[in-house]
Amino acid sequence: RRRGYRQVYDAFDALITNSEAIETFLRDIGVTTRIEYIPNGVNLQRFHPIGSEHERLARQALRDRFGIPPDHKVMVVVGAIMPRKGPDKVLQAWRKLLPHFPDTHVLFVGPRADTHDPKLQKFGGEIAELVATSGAARQVHFAGIVDDVENYLRAADIFILASNREGTPNSVLEAMATGLPCLVTPYLGISAGIGQPGEHYQLVDRDHGAIAAALTSLLQNDNAGRALGNRGLRYVEENIDQRHSLDRYAALYEELAAAAAQRR
């Protein structure tokens, strides 16, 4: 496909990518046109830590809807329930730590590809089995597609991304903007666009034992989790504000329009 990619992409005045890894891929296959890396950005007016009584009440109301007591810990996963996103890895990790932390919940936010795609019937059965045989099936919650992801993030305590392939996953950045400590497994396409591992998020092996160990560490030490969440929040506020991304888009369009006008 390389020749086809080059022919198509080199016909443009510029390409925009939200992933540094994709920029590297395009250069590696020989694309020579101008490439601009511009992060998607995060709407910080929408995604932010709880800052008002209304938001505190909304957090508890959402948890009440799922039967989650105020003192229980919630691990949230945002994305479709499908093999690439690793929900099975998350459930296996949760089951491993459940005997030591019985008051923990897993909240999946996203479409149920495992139950709607016939090709995922076997995988869907595995997910159902992991939940049913956990001994705490009522502590696994599937929210489906929602319009207010920010409220679900603010209702949680820890964010997990266990995907094996992504561009620049805004779900991680939005979780950081909400102040959540984030666990991320290595994935194809990972880059500095989501910050530095160990500083802004915790990078763990894509293995249920490693994920369980990292979760255990956060559950045992609220201060460490809070500190990690605060560092991630500052990173997003300083580098991934959507307004900055829109400014860069506008500047690029103006530059290209001016160049086109000169050519005419």
CSV table of C-alpha atoms in Angstrom, one decimal:
chain,number,residue,atom,x,y,z
A,1,ARG,CA,0.0,0.0,0.0
A,2,ARG,CA,3.0,2.3,0.4
A,3,ARG,CA,2.9,3.5,-3.2
A,4,GLY,CA,-0.8,4.3,-3.0
A,5,TYR,CA,-0.3,6.2,0.3
A,6,ARG,CA,2.5,8.3,-1.2
A,7,GLN,CA,0.5,9.1,-4.3
A,8,VAL,CA,-2.5,10.2,-2.3
A,9,TYR,CA,-0.8,12.1,0.5
A,10,ASP,CA,1.8,13.8,-1.6
A,11,ALA,CA,-1.0,15.5,-3.6
A,12,PHE,CA,-2.0,17.6,-0.6
A,13,ASP,CA,-0.5,20.9,0.6
A,14,ALA,CA,-0.3,19.6,4.1
A,15,LEU,CA,-1.4,16.7,6.3
A,16,ILE,CA,-2.5,16.9,9.9
A,17,THR,CA,-2.1,14.1,12.3
A,18,ASN,CA,-3.1,13.8,16.0
A,19,SER,CA,-0.4,11.2,16.6
A,20,GLU,CA,3.4,11.5,16.4
A,21,ALA,CA,3.5,7.8,15.7
A,22,ILE,CA,1.4,8.2,12.5
A,23,GLU,CA,3.7,11.1,11.4
A,24,THR,CA,6.7,8.7,11.8
A,25,PHE,CA,4.9,6.0,9.9
A,26,LEU,CA,4.1,8.3,7.0
A,27,ARG,CA,7.7,9.5,6.8
A,28,ASP,CA,9.0,5.9,6.9
A,29,ILE,CA,6.9,4.9,3.9
A,30,GLY,CA,8.2,7.9,1.9
A,31,VAL,CA,5.5,10.5,2.2
A,32,THR,CA,7.2,13.9,1.5
A,33,THR,CA,4.5,16.4,1.8
A,34,ARG,CA,4.3,18.7,4.9
A,35,ILE,CA,3.0,17.0,8.0
A,36,GLU,CA,1.8,18.9,11.1
A,37,TYR,CA,1.3,17.1,14.4
A,38,ILE,CA,-1.6,18.8,16.2
A,39,PRO,CA,-3.1,17.1,19.3
A,40,ASN,CA,-6.9,16.7,19.4
A,41,GLY,CA,-6.9,18.7,22.6
A,42,VAL,CA,-9.2,18.4,25.6
A,43,ASN,CA,-12.1,20.7,26.4
A,44,LEU,CA,-11.1,21.8,29.9
A,45,GLN,CA,-14.4,23.5,30.5
A,46,ARG,CA,-16.0,20.1,30.2
A,47,PHE,CA,-13.3,17.7,31.5
A,48,HIS,CA,-12.1,18.8,34.9
A,49,PRO,CA,-12.0,17.6,38.5
A,50,ILE,CA,-15.1,18.1,40.7
A,51,GLY,CA,-15.3,21.7,41.6
A,52,SER,CA,-18.8,22.4,42.7
A,53,GLU,CA,-21.5,21.0,45.0
A,54,HIS,CA,-23.6,20.2,41.9
A,55,GLU,CA,-20.8,18.1,40.5
A,56,ARG,CA,-20.3,16.3,43.8
A,57,LEU,CA,-24.0,15.5,43.9
A,58,ALA,CA,-23.9,14.3,40.2
A,59,ARG,CA,-21.0,12.0,41.1
A,60,GLN,CA,-23.0,10.3,43.9
A,61,ALA,CA,-26.2,10.2,41.8
A,62,LEU,CA,-24.4,8.4,39.1
A,63,ARG,CA,-22.9,5.9,41.6
A,64,ASP,CA,-26.3,5.4,43.2
A,65,ARG,CA,-27.7,4.5,39.8
A,66,PHE,CA,-25.3,1.6,39.6
A,67,GLY,CA,-25.5,0.7,43.3
A,68,ILE,CA,-22.0,1.9,44.2
A,69,PRO,CA,-21.6,3.0,47.8
A,70,PRO,CA,-19.7,6.3,48.5
A,71,ASP,CA,-16.7,4.5,50.1
A,72,HIS,CA,-16.2,1.9,47.3
A,73,LYS,CA,-13.5,2.3,44.7
A,74,VAL,CA,-14.3,2.5,41.0
A,75,MET,CA,-12.0,1.6,38.1
A,76,VAL,CA,-13.3,3.1,34.9
A,77,VAL,CA,-12.5,1.9,31.3
A,78,VAL,CA,-13.7,4.1,28.4
A,79,GLY,CA,-14.0,2.5,24.9
A,80,ALA,CA,-15.8,-0.3,23.0
A,81,ILE,CA,-15.9,-3.7,24.6
A,82,MET,CA,-13.7,-5.5,22.1
A,83,PRO,CA,-10.5,-7.5,22.1
A,84,ARG,CA,-8.2,-4.7,21.0
A,85,LYS,CA,-9.3,-2.6,24.1
A,86,GLY,CA,-8.4,-5.3,26.6
A,87,PRO,CA,-11.5,-5.5,28.8
A,88,ASP,CA,-10.7,-9.1,29.5
A,89,LYS,CA,-7.3,-8.1,30.8
A,90,VAL,CA,-9.0,-5.5,33.1
A,91,LEU,CA,-11.5,-8.0,34.4
A,92,GLN,CA,-8.9,-10.7,35.0
A,93,ALA,CA,-6.8,-8.1,37.0
A,94,TRP,CA,-9.8,-7.0,39.0
A,95,ARG,CA,-10.7,-10.7,39.9
A,96,LYS,CA,-7.1,-11.2,41.1
A,97,LEU,CA,-7.3,-8.3,43.5
A,98,LEU,CA,-10.9,-8.8,44.5
A,99,PRO,CA,-10.2,-11.1,47.5
A,100,HIS,CA,-8.0,-8.3,49.0
A,101,PHE,CA,-10.2,-5.4,47.9
A,102,PRO,CA,-13.8,-6.6,47.9
A,103,ASP,CA,-15.2,-3.1,47.7
A,104,THR,CA,-14.0,-2.4,44.2
A,105,HIS,CA,-16.0,-2.0,41.1
A,106,VAL,CA,-15.3,-1.9,37.3
A,107,LEU,CA,-17.2,0.5,35.2
A,108,PHE,CA,-17.1,0.1,31.4
A,109,VAL,CA,-18.2,3.2,29.4
A,110,GLY,CA,-18.7,2.5,25.7
A,111,PRO,CA,-20.6,0.3,23.2
A,112,ARG,CA,-21.0,-3.4,23.7
A,113,ALA,CA,-19.2,-4.6,20.5
A,114,ASP,CA,-18.8,-8.0,22.2
A,115,THR,CA,-22.6,-8.6,22.2
A,116,HIS,CA,-23.5,-6.8,18.9
A,117,ASP,CA,-20.8,-8.0,16.5
A,118,PRO,CA,-21.4,-11.7,15.5
A,119,LYS,CA,-17.7,-12.1,14.9
A,120,LEU,CA,-17.1,-11.3,18.6
A,121,GLN,CA,-19.5,-14.0,19.9
A,122,LYS,CA,-16.8,-16.1,21.5
A,123,PHE,CA,-15.1,-13.1,23.0
A,124,GLY,CA,-18.4,-11.9,24.4
A,125,GLY,CA,-18.9,-15.2,26.0
A,126,GLU,CA,-15.5,-15.0,27.7
A,127,ILE,CA,-16.4,-11.5,29.0
A,128,ALA,CA,-19.7,-12.8,30.4
A,129,GLU,CA,-18.0,-15.8,32.0
A,130,LEU,CA,-15.4,-13.6,33.7
A,131,VAL,CA,-18.1,-11.5,35.2
A,132,ALA,CA,-20.5,-14.3,36.1
A,133,THR,CA,-17.8,-16.4,37.9
A,134,SER,CA,-16.2,-13.5,39.7
A,135,GLY,CA,-18.3,-13.8,42.8
A,136,ALA,CA,-19.1,-10.1,42.6
A,137,ALA,CA,-21.0,-9.8,39.3
A,138,ARG,CA,-23.0,-6.9,40.6
A,139,GLN,CA,-19.7,-4.9,40.9
A,140,VAL,CA,-19.1,-4.9,37.1
A,141,HIS,CA,-21.1,-2.2,35.3
A,142,PHE,CA,-21.7,-1.6,31.6
A,143,ALA,CA,-22.8,1.9,30.9
A,144,GLY,CA,-23.0,1.6,27.1
A,145,ILE,CA,-22.7,4.7,25.0
A,146,VAL,CA,-23.2,7.9,27.0
A,147,ASP,CA,-23.2,11.6,26.2
A,148,ASP,CA,-21.7,12.8,29.5
A,149,VAL,CA,-18.4,10.9,29.7
A,150,GLU,CA,-17.1,13.5,32.0
A,151,ASN,CA,-19.6,12.6,34.7
A,152,TYR,CA,-18.6,9.0,34.5
A,153,LEU,CA,-14.9,9.9,34.9
A,154,ARG,CA,-15.7,12.1,37.9
A,155,ALA,CA,-17.6,9.2,39.4
A,156,ALA,CA,-14.5,7.0,39.3
A,157,ASP,CA,-11.3,6.7,41.2
A,158,ILE,CA,-8.8,5.1,38.8
A,159,PHE,CA,-8.7,5.0,34.9
A,160,ILE,CA,-7.3,2.1,32.9
A,161,LEU,CA,-6.4,1.8,29.3
A,162,ALA,CA,-5.4,-1.7,28.3
A,163,SER,CA,-5.5,-1.3,24.5
A,164,ASN,CA,-3.0,-2.8,22.2
A,165,ARG,CA,-3.3,-0.2,19.4
A,166,GLU,CA,-4.2,3.5,19.5
A,167,GLY,CA,-3.5,6.8,17.9
A,168,THR,CA,-3.4,9.4,20.6
A,169,PRO,CA,-6.2,8.2,22.9
A,170,ASN,CA,-8.2,11.1,24.1
A,171,SER,CA,-9.8,8.9,26.7
A,172,VAL,CA,-6.5,9.0,28.7
A,173,LEU,CA,-6.1,12.7,28.3
A,174,GLU,CA,-9.7,13.4,29.4
A,175,ALA,CA,-9.2,11.1,32.4
A,176,MET,CA,-6.1,13.1,33.3
A,177,ALA,CA,-8.0,16.3,32.9
A,178,THR,CA,-10.5,15.0,35.4
A,179,GLY,CA,-7.7,14.4,37.9
A,180,LEU,CA,-7.7,10.6,37.8
A,181,PRO,CA,-4.6,8.5,38.2
A,182,CYS,CA,-4.2,6.6,34.9
A,183,LEU,CA,-2.8,3.1,34.3
A,184,VAL,CA,-1.8,2.6,30.6
A,185,THR,CA,-0.4,-0.6,29.0
A,186,PRO,CA,2.1,-0.3,26.1
A,187,TYR,CA,0.3,-0.1,22.8
A,188,LEU,CA,1.2,0.3,19.1
A,189,GLY,CA,1.3,4.0,18.5
A,190,ILE,CA,2.2,5.2,22.0
A,191,SER,CA,4.1,8.5,22.1
A,192,ALA,CA,4.9,11.5,24.2
A,193,GLY,CA,1.5,12.9,23.2
A,194,ILE,CA,0.0,11.5,26.4
A,195,GLY,CA,2.9,12.7,28.6
A,196,GLN,CA,5.7,10.8,30.2
A,197,PRO,CA,5.3,7.4,31.9
A,198,GLY,CA,6.0,7.4,35.6
A,199,GLU,CA,5.4,11.1,35.7
A,200,HIS,CA,1.9,11.8,34.2
A,201,TYR,CA,0.6,8.2,34.0
A,202,GLN,CA,1.7,4.8,35.1
A,203,LEU,CA,2.9,2.4,32.4
A,204,VAL,CA,2.3,-1.3,33.1
A,205,ASP,CA,2.7,-4.5,31.1
A,206,ARG,CA,-0.4,-5.7,29.2
A,207,ASP,CA,-0.7,-8.6,31.6
A,208,HIS,CA,-3.5,-9.0,34.1
A,209,GLY,CA,-1.0,-9.8,36.9
A,210,ALA,CA,0.9,-6.6,36.2
A,211,ILE,CA,-2.3,-4.5,36.0
A,212,ALA,CA,-3.5,-6.1,39.3
A,213,ALA,CA,-0.2,-5.2,41.0
A,214,ALA,CA,-0.4,-1.6,39.8
A,215,LEU,CA,-4.0,-1.3,40.9
A,216,THR,CA,-3.1,-2.8,44.3
A,217,SER,CA,-0.4,-0.1,44.8
A,218,LEU,CA,-2.8,2.7,44.0
A,219,LEU,CA,-5.6,1.2,46.2
A,220,GLN,CA,-3.2,0.9,49.1
A,221,ASN,CA,-1.9,4.5,48.8
A,222,ASP,CA,-4.5,7.2,48.1
A,223,ASN,CA,-1.8,9.9,48.4
A,224,ALA,CA,0.3,8.3,45.6
A,225,GLY,CA,-2.8,8.1,43.4
A,226,ARG,CA,-3.7,11.6,44.1
A,227,ALA,CA,-0.2,12.9,43.3
A,228,LEU,CA,-0.2,11.0,40.0
A,229,GLY,CA,-3.6,12.3,39.1
A,230,ASN,CA,-2.5,15.9,39.9
A,231,ARG,CA,0.6,15.6,37.7
A,232,GLY,CA,-1.5,14.3,34.8
A,233,LEU,CA,-3.9,17.1,35.3
A,234,ARG,CA,-1.2,19.7,35.1
A,235,TYR,CA,0.3,18.1,32.0
A,236,VAL,CA,-3.1,18.4,30.2
A,237,GLU,CA,-3.8,21.9,31.3
A,238,GLU,CA,-0.3,23.1,30.2
A,239,ASN,CA,0.0,21.1,26.9
A,240,ILE,CA,-3.3,19.7,25.6
A,241,ASP,CA,-5.8,22.5,26.0
A,242,GLN,CA,-8.2,22.2,23.1
A,243,ARG,CA,-8.1,26.0,22.6
A,244,HIS,CA,-4.4,25.8,21.8
A,245,SER,CA,-5.0,23.0,19.2
A,246,LEU,CA,-7.7,25.2,17.6
A,247,ASP,CA,-5.3,28.1,17.4
A,248,ARG,CA,-2.8,25.9,15.6
A,249,TYR,CA,-5.4,24.7,13.1
A,250,ALA,CA,-6.5,28.3,12.4
A,251,ALA,CA,-2.8,29.5,12.0
A,252,LEU,CA,-2.1,26.6,9.6
A,253,TYR,CA,-5.3,27.3,7.5
A,254,GLU,CA,-4.4,31.0,7.3
A,255,GLU,CA,-0.9,30.2,6.2
A,256,LEU,CA,-2.0,27.8,3.5
A,257,ALA,CA,-4.7,30.2,2.3
A,258,ALA,CA,-2.2,33.0,2.0
A,259,ALA,CA,0.2,30.8,0.0
A,260,ALA,CA,-2.6,29.7,-2.3
A,261,ALA,CA,-3.6,33.4,-2.9
A,262,GLN,CA,0.0,34.2,-3.8
A,263,ARG,CA,0.1,31.4,-6.3
A,264,ARG,CA,-3.0,32.7,-8.0
